Amino acid sequence: MAYTPQFYPGSTSVGINRRKHMSGNIEKLRDIPEADVVAIMGHRAPGADYASTHPPLKEMGEPDCPVRQLVAPTAGAAAGDRVRYSQWTDSMYFAPSIPYFRSYWGAINCRGCDPGTLSGRQIIEARERDIEKYTKQQYDSEMTDVALCSMRGCTVHGHSLRLEENGMQFDMLARTEMGKDGNVYAVKDQVGIPLDKKINLGKPMTEAEAKKRTTIFRFDGVPMGGKIGARKFDEAIEMTHHMWEYRSKWGYRPE
Amino acid sequence: MVTESDTESIQVEIIPNRYLMPATTQKLLNEIYGNGGITRIMVHGPNLPRSVPYGPGRGTPIEENRDLLIEVGGQVFELSVKVGRIRLELESEEYLAGLKAACERALPFSFQIKRGKFFHNRPTITDYAKFGKVEDKRILGLIDPKAKKNRLAILSEVQVTVDDKEEC
């Protein structure tokens, strides 16, 4: 029987969504053109050549190494691209992907990347053409709601702040805006430099839709223990207790 | 010399569930102003920088955060924060019910009103460094001690004074 990895326990909607994000089995909701994603990332002009830090691997003549023979390099590594990043800020008000789950998604599903989770933001570093591909996947999928999530290379404040009146996550650099037609537009790149043209990111999710797709446990949404008042906690909390107990025991008694 | 009130003042904090746009802020402040009984008021929220403060885009102007003018009580001043919290001192408790009604009229979403102690009444060292000897104690607690600028607007019947000078 083929092995099916088990990613996250629990039968709550949040548990199910966490499993989806970790397994990479995520729904595609929109299609933002690649050139627009590149423009928002701001590392190179759309259509420009990729800058490189070393010659393509084929020209370099690699040493005779069994690991290198086993592992095929990613497209960016093979071409010698620079390492670049994309950084996301996801609102704690039911954004679909909270920082840890972008990292789990990256670490499990994206080759040659270095995800990092901070308190209110999440960064993935990879070779330039790889990170562009991974960023587009994140933008297009249900991991991103264009009102509650945004790419912020600096001045990332927003994750734990209240939302604005129009339901957008607060951004002091005003990188995205809500258009009169109800669509969200990116007007600046991820470090706050104005774009040549506004990029239409599409309509944001409704509050109910965001709550359905979120990966954050919240008391006013889906709590970690599952249904309030249930006789038994959800498996997610049991697993966390179990891990906590064994980690403490292992920490104190390493034998 | 400031005339002391003979009624017990109260301090309250209004916390809307969303950050307010300038138009809503103006509406709310005017409703609060119309309710009367305000000794002092402070609007609080995250800073809206006029240019990008960090990173590769440092210094790039942020046009969206400029000229956020609002008119309160017939006088115009500029907002430099995204309003998320309003602290007030009212002359007496009798104005509290009117304040709640004013918030309900102005805010299209839910809010909380808390009573408590939000302004200090003895000058701190920072206050002394900024103002010297403070005669009118109403200005205490109205200024962010860490701010480089004194963002204090004094709305009077005659004119509006915005003390926004850069401190060295």
CSV table of C-alpha atoms in Angstrom, one decimal:
chain,number,residue,atom,x,y,z
A,1,MET,CA,0.0,0.0,0.0
A,2,ALA,CA,1.3,3.4,-0.9
A,3,TYR,CA,2.3,5.6,2.0
A,4,THR,CA,0.2,8.7,2.4
A,5,PRO,CA,1.8,11.4,4.5
A,6,GLN,CA,-0.2,12.6,7.4
A,7,PHE,CA,0.4,16.3,8.0
A,8,TYR,CA,-1.8,17.6,10.7
A,9,PRO,CA,-4.4,16.1,13.1
A,10,GLY,CA,-7.9,17.1,13.9
A,11,SER,CA,-11.3,17.2,12.2
A,12,THR,CA,-12.0,21.0,12.5
A,13,SER,CA,-12.1,23.1,9.4
A,14,VAL,CA,-8.8,24.7,10.5
A,15,GLY,CA,-7.1,21.3,10.9
A,16,ILE,CA,-8.3,20.3,7.4
A,17,ASN,CA,-7.0,23.6,5.9
A,18,ARG,CA,-3.7,23.2,7.6
A,19,ARG,CA,-3.4,19.7,6.1
A,20,LYS,CA,-4.2,21.2,2.7
A,21,HIS,CA,-1.6,23.9,3.0
A,22,MET,CA,1.1,21.5,4.2
A,23,SER,CA,0.4,18.9,1.6
A,24,GLY,CA,0.3,21.5,-1.2
A,25,ASN,CA,-3.1,20.3,-2.3
A,26,ILE,CA,-4.4,23.9,-2.5
A,27,GLU,CA,-7.1,25.3,-4.7
A,28,LYS,CA,-6.2,27.9,-7.4
A,29,LEU,CA,-8.5,30.9,-7.1
A,30,ARG,CA,-7.0,33.5,-9.5
A,31,ASP,CA,-4.4,33.9,-12.1
A,32,ILE,CA,-2.2,36.9,-11.7
A,33,PRO,CA,0.1,37.3,-14.7
A,34,GLU,CA,3.7,36.4,-14.1
A,35,ALA,CA,5.0,39.8,-15.1
A,36,ASP,CA,2.7,41.4,-12.5
A,37,VAL,CA,4.0,39.1,-9.7
A,38,VAL,CA,7.6,40.0,-10.8
A,39,ALA,CA,6.7,43.7,-10.7
A,40,ILE,CA,5.3,43.5,-7.2
A,41,MET,CA,8.3,41.5,-6.0
A,42,GLY,CA,10.5,44.4,-7.2
A,43,HIS,CA,13.7,42.5,-7.6
A,44,ARG,CA,14.0,42.8,-11.4
A,45,ALA,CA,12.1,44.6,-14.1
A,46,PRO,CA,9.6,42.2,-15.8
A,47,GLY,CA,11.2,40.8,-18.9
A,48,ALA,CA,14.7,41.7,-17.9
A,49,ASP,CA,17.4,39.1,-17.8
A,50,TYR,CA,18.1,37.3,-14.5
A,51,ALA,CA,21.3,38.5,-12.8
A,52,SER,CA,23.5,35.6,-11.8
A,53,THR,CA,26.0,35.0,-9.0
A,54,HIS,CA,27.8,32.1,-10.8
A,55,PRO,CA,27.9,30.6,-14.3
A,56,PRO,CA,25.4,27.9,-15.1
A,57,LEU,CA,26.2,24.6,-13.3
A,58,LYS,CA,26.7,22.8,-16.7
A,59,GLU,CA,29.5,25.2,-17.5
A,60,MET,CA,31.1,25.1,-14.1
A,61,GLY,CA,32.1,21.4,-14.2
A,62,GLU,CA,30.8,20.1,-10.9
A,63,PRO,CA,32.9,17.7,-8.8
A,64,ASP,CA,32.1,14.0,-8.9
A,65,CYS,CA,29.6,13.8,-6.0
A,66,PRO,CA,26.9,11.1,-5.6
A,67,VAL,CA,24.5,13.5,-3.9
A,68,ARG,CA,24.8,16.0,-6.8
A,69,GLN,CA,24.2,13.1,-9.2
A,70,LEU,CA,21.1,12.1,-7.2
A,71,VAL,CA,19.5,15.6,-6.8
A,72,ALA,CA,18.6,17.5,-9.9
A,73,PRO,CA,19.2,21.3,-9.3
A,74,THR,CA,16.3,23.6,-9.5
A,75,ALA,CA,16.0,25.9,-12.6
A,76,GLY,CA,17.3,28.8,-10.7
A,77,ALA,CA,20.3,26.9,-9.2
A,78,ALA,CA,21.1,25.4,-12.6
A,79,ALA,CA,21.2,28.9,-14.2
A,80,GLY,CA,23.2,30.4,-11.3
A,81,ASP,CA,20.6,33.0,-10.3
A,82,ARG,CA,20.8,35.3,-7.3
A,83,VAL,CA,19.0,34.5,-4.1
A,84,ARG,CA,15.9,36.7,-3.7
A,85,TYR,CA,13.0,36.8,-1.3
A,86,SER,CA,9.3,37.3,-1.0
A,87,GLN,CA,7.8,38.2,2.3
A,88,TRP,CA,4.2,38.1,3.3
A,89,THR,CA,2.2,39.6,6.1
A,90,ASP,CA,-1.1,37.8,6.8
A,91,SER,CA,-3.7,39.3,9.1
A,92,MET,CA,-4.6,37.5,12.2
A,93,TYR,CA,-8.2,38.4,11.3
A,94,PHE,CA,-8.8,35.1,9.6
A,95,ALA,CA,-6.2,35.4,6.8
A,96,PRO,CA,-6.1,32.0,4.9
A,97,SER,CA,-2.5,31.3,5.6
A,98,ILE,CA,-0.9,32.3,8.9
A,99,PRO,CA,2.9,32.7,8.9
A,100,TYR,CA,3.8,29.1,10.0
A,101,PHE,CA,1.7,27.5,7.3
A,102,ARG,CA,3.3,29.5,4.5
A,103,SER,CA,6.6,28.1,5.9
A,104,TYR,CA,5.3,24.5,6.2
A,105,TRP,CA,4.0,24.8,2.6
A,106,GLY,CA,7.4,26.2,1.4
A,107,ALA,CA,9.5,23.7,3.4
A,108,ILE,CA,7.5,20.7,2.2
A,109,ASN,CA,6.5,21.6,-1.3
A,110,CYS,CA,9.2,24.0,-2.7
A,111,ARG,CA,12.6,22.7,-3.5
A,112,GLY,CA,15.7,24.8,-2.8
A,113,CYS,CA,14.0,27.4,-0.6
A,114,ASP,CA,14.7,28.7,2.8
A,115,PRO,CA,11.4,29.7,4.7
A,116,GLY,CA,11.5,31.8,7.8
A,117,THR,CA,8.7,32.5,10.2
A,118,LEU,CA,8.6,35.6,12.3
A,119,SER,CA,5.8,36.8,14.6
A,120,GLY,CA,3.8,38.6,12.0
A,121,ARG,CA,5.4,37.9,8.7
A,122,GLN,CA,6.9,35.1,6.7
A,123,ILE,CA,9.7,35.1,4.3
A,124,ILE,CA,10.9,32.6,1.7
A,125,GLU,CA,14.3,32.9,0.1
A,126,ALA,CA,15.3,31.0,-3.0
A,127,ARG,CA,17.0,31.4,-6.4
A,128,GLU,CA,15.3,34.2,-8.3
A,129,ARG,CA,13.4,32.2,-10.9
A,130,ASP,CA,12.4,29.7,-8.3
A,131,ILE,CA,11.1,32.3,-5.9
A,132,GLU,CA,9.1,33.9,-8.7
A,133,LYS,CA,7.4,30.6,-9.4
A,134,TYR,CA,6.7,30.0,-5.7
A,135,THR,CA,5.4,33.5,-5.2
A,136,LYS,CA,3.0,33.2,-8.1
A,137,GLN,CA,1.7,29.9,-6.7
A,138,GLN,CA,1.0,31.6,-3.4
A,139,TYR,CA,-0.7,34.6,-5.0
A,140,ASP,CA,-2.9,32.4,-7.2
A,141,SER,CA,-4.0,29.9,-4.6
A,142,GLU,CA,-6.3,29.9,-1.7
A,143,MET,CA,-3.3,30.6,0.6
A,144,THR,CA,-3.8,34.3,-0.2
A,145,ASP,CA,-6.7,36.6,0.2
A,146,VAL,CA,-5.8,39.9,-1.5
A,147,ALA,CA,-7.3,42.0,1.3
A,148,LEU,CA,-6.0,40.1,4.3
A,149,CYS,CA,-2.5,39.2,2.9
A,150,SER,CA,0.0,41.3,1.2
A,151,MET,CA,3.6,41.1,0.2
A,152,ARG,CA,5.7,43.4,2.3
A,153,GLY,CA,9.5,43.5,2.0
A,154,CYS,CA,9.8,46.1,4.7
A,155,THR,CA,7.5,48.0,7.2
A,156,VAL,CA,5.6,44.8,7.7
A,157,HIS,CA,3.3,46.1,10.5
A,158,GLY,CA,-0.2,44.8,10.1
A,159,HIS,CA,-0.6,41.2,11.2
A,160,SER,CA,-1.9,41.9,14.6
A,161,LEU,CA,-3.7,45.2,13.9
A,162,ARG,CA,-7.4,45.7,13.5
A,163,LEU,CA,-8.6,45.9,9.9
A,164,GLU,CA,-9.4,49.0,8.1
A,165,GLU,CA,-13.0,50.1,7.5
A,166,ASN,CA,-13.0,48.5,4.0
A,167,GLY,CA,-11.8,45.2,5.4
A,168,MET,CA,-8.2,45.6,4.2
A,169,GLN,CA,-5.2,44.8,6.4
A,170,PHE,CA,-3.6,48.0,7.6
A,171,ASP,CA,-0.5,49.0,5.7
A,172,MET,CA,1.3,52.2,6.6
A,173,LEU,CA,3.0,52.3,3.2
A,174,ALA,CA,-0.4,51.9,1.4
A,175,ARG,CA,1.0,49.2,-1.0
A,176,THR,CA,-2.5,47.9,-1.9
A,177,GLU,CA,-5.8,49.8,-2.2
A,178,MET,CA,-9.4,48.9,-2.6
A,179,GLY,CA,-10.8,50.1,-5.9
A,180,LYS,CA,-14.2,51.6,-6.4
A,181,ASP,CA,-15.1,48.5,-8.4
A,182,GLY,CA,-14.5,46.3,-5.3
A,183,ASN,CA,-11.2,44.9,-6.6
A,184,VAL,CA,-7.9,45.2,-4.7
A,185,TYR,CA,-5.1,46.8,-6.6
A,186,ALA,CA,-1.4,46.7,-6.0
A,187,VAL,CA,0.0,50.2,-6.4
A,188,LYS,CA,3.5,49.7,-5.0
A,189,ASP,CA,6.0,46.9,-5.0
A,190,GLN,CA,6.8,45.1,-1.8
A,191,VAL,CA,9.2,47.7,-0.5
A,192,GLY,CA,6.9,50.7,-1.2
A,193,ILE,CA,8.2,52.0,-4.5
A,194,PRO,CA,5.2,53.0,-6.8
A,195,LEU,CA,4.5,50.7,-9.7
A,196,ASP,CA,4.2,51.9,-13.3
A,197,LYS,CA,0.6,50.7,-13.4
A,198,LYS,CA,-1.9,49.5,-10.9
A,199,ILE,CA,-2.2,45.7,-10.8
A,200,ASN,CA,-5.6,44.2,-10.4
A,201,LEU,CA,-5.4,41.5,-7.8
A,202,GLY,CA,-9.1,40.6,-8.0
A,203,LYS,CA,-11.9,40.7,-5.4
A,204,PRO,CA,-11.2,39.9,-1.8
A,205,MET,CA,-12.8,37.0,0.0
A,206,THR,CA,-16.0,37.7,2.0
A,207,GLU,CA,-15.6,37.4,5.8
A,208,ALA,CA,-17.4,34.0,5.7
A,209,GLU,CA,-15.2,32.7,3.0
A,210,ALA,CA,-12.0,33.8,4.8
A,211,LYS,CA,-13.3,32.1,8.0
A,212,LYS,CA,-13.9,29.0,6.0
A,213,ARG,CA,-10.4,28.9,4.5
A,214,THR,CA,-8.4,30.2,7.4
A,215,THR,CA,-5.6,28.2,9.1
A,216,ILE,CA,-5.7,30.3,12.4
A,217,PHE,CA,-7.4,28.9,15.5
A,218,ARG,CA,-9.3,31.6,17.2
A,219,PHE,CA,-11.7,31.6,20.1
A,220,ASP,CA,-14.2,33.7,18.0
A,221,GLY,CA,-13.7,31.4,15.0
A,222,VAL,CA,-12.7,27.8,15.4
A,223,PRO,CA,-10.9,27.1,18.7
A,224,MET,CA,-8.0,24.7,18.8
A,225,GLY,CA,-9.9,22.3,21.1
A,226,GLY,CA,-12.7,22.0,18.6
A,227,LYS,CA,-16.4,22.6,19.3
A,228,ILE,CA,-16.9,24.6,22.5
A,229,GLY,CA,-18.6,22.5,25.2
A,230,ALA,CA,-17.8,19.1,23.5
A,231,ARG,CA,-17.1,16.2,25.8
A,232,LYS,CA,-13.7,15.6,24.1
A,233,PHE,CA,-11.1,18.0,22.7
A,234,ASP,CA,-10.2,17.9,19.1
A,235,GLU,CA,-7.2,15.7,18.2
A,236,ALA,CA,-5.2,18.8,17.4
A,237,ILE,CA,-5.0,19.8,21.1
A,238,GLU,CA,-4.4,16.2,22.2
A,239,MET,CA,-1.5,16.0,19.8
A,240,THR,CA,-0.1,19.3,21.0
A,241,HIS,CA,-0.4,18.2,24.7
A,242,HIS,CA,1.3,14.9,23.7
A,243,MET,CA,4.2,16.6,22.0
A,244,TRP,CA,4.6,19.1,24.8
A,245,GLU,CA,4.7,16.3,27.4
A,246,TYR,CA,7.3,14.3,25.5
A,247,ARG,CA,9.4,17.3,24.7
A,248,SER,CA,9.4,18.3,28.3
A,249,LYS,CA,10.3,14.8,29.4
A,250,TRP,CA,12.9,14.5,26.7
A,251,GLY,CA,14.3,17.9,27.7
A,252,TYR,CA,14.6,16.9,31.3
A,253,ARG,CA,15.6,13.2,30.9
A,254,PRO,CA,17.4,12.8,27.6
A,255,GLU,CA,17.9,9.0,28.1
B,1,MET,CA,-4.6,80.3,35.6
B,2,VAL,CA,-7.0,77.4,34.8
B,3,THR,CA,-10.4,77.5,36.4
B,4,GLU,CA,-11.0,74.2,38.2
B,5,SER,CA,-14.3,72.4,37.6
B,6,ASP,CA,-16.5,71.7,40.6
B,7,THR,CA,-17.8,68.4,39.1
B,8,GLU,CA,-15.9,65.1,39.1
B,9,SER,CA,-14.4,64.5,35.6
B,10,ILE,CA,-14.3,61.1,34.0
B,11,GLN,CA,-11.9,59.6,31.5
B,12,VAL,CA,-13.0,57.2,28.8
B,13,GLU,CA,-11.5,55.4,25.9
B,14,ILE,CA,-13.4,54.6,22.6
B,15,ILE,CA,-12.1,51.6,20.7
B,16,PRO,CA,-13.7,51.0,17.3
B,17,ASN,CA,-13.5,47.5,15.9
B,18,ARG,CA,-11.9,48.8,12.7
B,19,TYR,CA,-9.3,51.6,12.0
B,20,LEU,CA,-11.1,54.7,10.9
B,21,MET,CA,-10.8,56.5,7.6
B,22,PRO,CA,-10.4,60.3,7.8
B,23,ALA,CA,-14.0,60.9,6.8
B,24,THR,CA,-15.3,58.6,9.6
B,25,THR,CA,-12.9,60.2,12.0
B,26,GLN,CA,-14.2,63.6,11.1
B,27,LYS,CA,-17.8,62.5,11.6
B,28,LEU,CA,-17.0,60.8,14.9
B,29,LEU,CA,-15.0,63.8,16.3
B,30,ASN,CA,-17.7,66.2,15.3
B,31,GLU,CA,-20.4,64.1,16.9
B,32,ILE,CA,-18.3,63.9,20.1
B,33,TYR,CA,-17.6,67.6,19.9
B,34,GLY,CA,-21.4,68.3,19.5
B,35,ASN,CA,-22.1,66.2,22.6
B,36,GLY,CA,-20.0,68.7,24.6
B,37,GLY,CA,-18.3,68.4,28.0
B,38,ILE,CA,-14.8,67.6,26.6
B,39,THR,CA,-11.9,68.7,28.8
B,40,ARG,CA,-9.3,67.1,26.6
B,41,ILE,CA,-9.2,64.5,23.8
B,42,MET,CA,-6.5,62.4,22.2
B,43,VAL,CA,-6.6,60.4,19.0
B,44,HIS,CA,-4.3,57.4,18.9
B,45,GLY,CA,-3.2,54.9,16.3
B,46,PRO,CA,-0.4,53.7,14.1
B,47,ASN,CA,1.8,56.4,12.5
B,48,LEU,CA,1.2,57.2,8.9
B,49,PRO,CA,4.7,58.2,7.6
B,50,ARG,CA,4.9,60.7,4.8
B,51,SER,CA,7.8,58.8,3.2
B,52,VAL,CA,9.0,55.2,3.3
B,53,PRO,CA,11.1,54.9,6.5
B,54,TYR,CA,13.2,51.8,5.8
B,55,GLY,CA,14.5,49.6,3.1
B,56,PRO,CA,15.5,50.1,-0.6
B,57,GLY,CA,12.6,52.5,-1.1
B,58,ARG,CA,13.6,54.7,1.8
B,59,GLY,CA,12.6,58.3,1.3
B,60,THR,CA,10.0,57.6,-1.4
B,61,PRO,CA,7.0,59.8,-0.7
B,62,ILE,CA,3.7,58.2,0.3
B,63,GLU,CA,1.1,60.4,-1.3
B,64,GLU,CA,-1.8,58.4,0.3
B,65,ASN,CA,-0.7,59.6,3.8
B,66,ARG,CA,-0.4,63.3,2.9
B,67,ASP,CA,-3.0,66.0,3.3
B,68,LEU,CA,-5.3,63.9,5.5
B,69,LEU,CA,-7.2,67.0,6.5
B,70,ILE,CA,-10.2,66.8,8.8
B,71,GLU,CA,-12.5,69.6,10.0
B,72,VAL,CA,-13.6,69.4,13.6
B,73,GLY,CA,-15.8,72.2,15.1
B,74,GLY,CA,-15.2,74.4,12.1
B,75,GLN,CA,-11.4,74.1,12.3
B,76,VAL,CA,-9.2,72.1,10.0
B,77,PHE,CA,-6.1,70.1,11.0
B,78,GLU,CA,-4.1,67.3,9.6
B,79,LEU,CA,-4.2,63.7,10.7
B,80,SER,CA,-0.8,61.9,11.1
B,81,VAL,CA,-2.1,58.6,12.5
B,82,LYS,CA,-4.6,56.0,11.5
B,83,VAL,CA,-7.2,56.5,14.2
B,84,GLY,CA,-7.9,53.4,16.2
B,85,ARG,CA,-8.5,54.7,19.7
B,86,ILE,CA,-9.8,57.9,21.1
B,87,ARG,CA,-9.2,59.0,24.7
B,88,LEU,CA,-11.3,61.6,26.3
B,89,GLU,CA,-11.7,63.4,29.6
B,90,LEU,CA,-15.3,64.6,30.1
B,91,GLU,CA,-16.3,67.2,32.6
B,92,SER,CA,-18.8,64.9,34.3
B,93,GLU,CA,-20.5,61.5,34.0
B,94,GLU,CA,-23.6,63.1,32.6
B,95,TYR,CA,-22.0,63.4,29.2
B,96,LEU,CA,-21.3,59.6,28.9
B,97,ALA,CA,-24.7,58.6,27.6
B,98,GLY,CA,-24.5,61.3,24.9
B,99,LEU,CA,-21.0,60.1,24.0
B,100,LYS,CA,-22.3,56.5,23.5
B,101,ALA,CA,-25.1,57.8,21.3
B,102,ALA,CA,-22.6,59.9,19.3
B,103,CYS,CA,-20.5,56.9,18.6
B,104,GLU,CA,-23.5,54.9,17.6
B,105,ARG,CA,-24.5,57.6,15.1
B,106,ALA,CA,-21.0,58.0,13.6
B,107,LEU,CA,-19.6,54.5,13.5
B,108,PRO,CA,-21.0,51.9,11.1
B,109,PHE,CA,-19.5,49.0,13.1
B,110,SER,CA,-19.2,48.0,16.7
B,111,PHE,CA,-17.0,49.7,19.3
B,112,GLN,CA,-16.2,49.6,23.0
B,113,ILE,CA,-16.2,52.4,25.5
B,114,LYS,CA,-14.0,51.9,28.5
B,115,ARG,CA,-13.8,54.0,31.6
B,116,GLY,CA,-10.5,54.3,33.4
B,117,LYS,CA,-7.5,56.5,34.0
B,118,PHE,CA,-5.8,57.3,30.7
B,119,PHE,CA,-4.1,60.6,31.3
B,120,HIS,CA,-1.4,61.1,34.0
B,121,ASN,CA,-1.8,64.1,36.2
B,122,ARG,CA,1.7,64.7,37.4
B,123,PRO,CA,4.4,65.8,34.9
B,124,THR,CA,7.0,63.3,34.0
B,125,ILE,CA,10.7,64.1,33.2
B,126,THR,CA,9.8,63.9,29.5
B,127,ASP,CA,7.0,66.5,30.1
B,128,TYR,CA,9.5,68.7,31.9
B,129,ALA,CA,12.0,68.3,29.1
B,130,LYS,CA,9.4,69.2,26.5
B,131,PHE,CA,7.4,72.0,28.2
B,132,GLY,CA,9.4,73.1,31.3
B,133,LYS,CA,7.1,73.9,34.1
B,134,VAL,CA,3.5,72.9,33.1
B,135,GLU,CA,0.9,75.4,34.1
B,136,ASP,CA,-2.1,74.0,32.2
B,137,LYS,CA,-2.1,70.3,33.3
B,138,ARG,CA,-4.6,69.4,30.6
B,139,ILE,CA,-1.8,68.9,28.2
B,140,LEU,CA,-0.3,66.1,30.3
B,141,GLY,CA,-0.8,62.7,28.7
B,142,LEU,CA,-1.7,64.2,25.3
B,143,ILE,CA,1.7,63.7,23.7
B,144,ASP,CA,3.6,60.6,22.8
B,145,PRO,CA,6.7,60.8,24.9
B,146,LYS,CA,8.7,59.0,22.3
B,147,ALA,CA,7.6,61.2,19.4
B,148,LYS,CA,10.2,63.5,17.9
B,149,LYS,CA,7.5,66.0,17.2
B,150,ASN,CA,4.9,67.6,19.5
B,151,ARG,CA,1.7,66.5,17.8
B,152,LEU,CA,-0.6,68.6,19.8
B,153,ALA,CA,-3.6,70.5,18.3
B,154,ILE,CA,-5.2,73.1,20.5
B,155,LEU,CA,-8.7,73.8,19.2
B,156,SER,CA,-10.0,77.0,20.7
B,157,GLU,CA,-13.0,79.2,19.9
B,158,VAL,CA,-10.7,81.7,18.2
B,159,GLN,CA,-8.2,79.7,16.2
B,160,VAL,CA,-6.5,76.4,15.8
B,161,THR,CA,-2.8,76.0,16.8
B,162,VAL,CA,-1.0,73.0,15.6
B,163,ASP,CA,2.3,72.7,17.4
B,164,ASP,CA,4.2,70.5,15.0
B,165,LYS,CA,7.7,71.9,15.2
B,166,GLU,CA,10.7,69.6,14.9
B,167,GLU,CA,12.6,69.1,18.1
B,168,CYS,CA,16.3,68.9,18.1
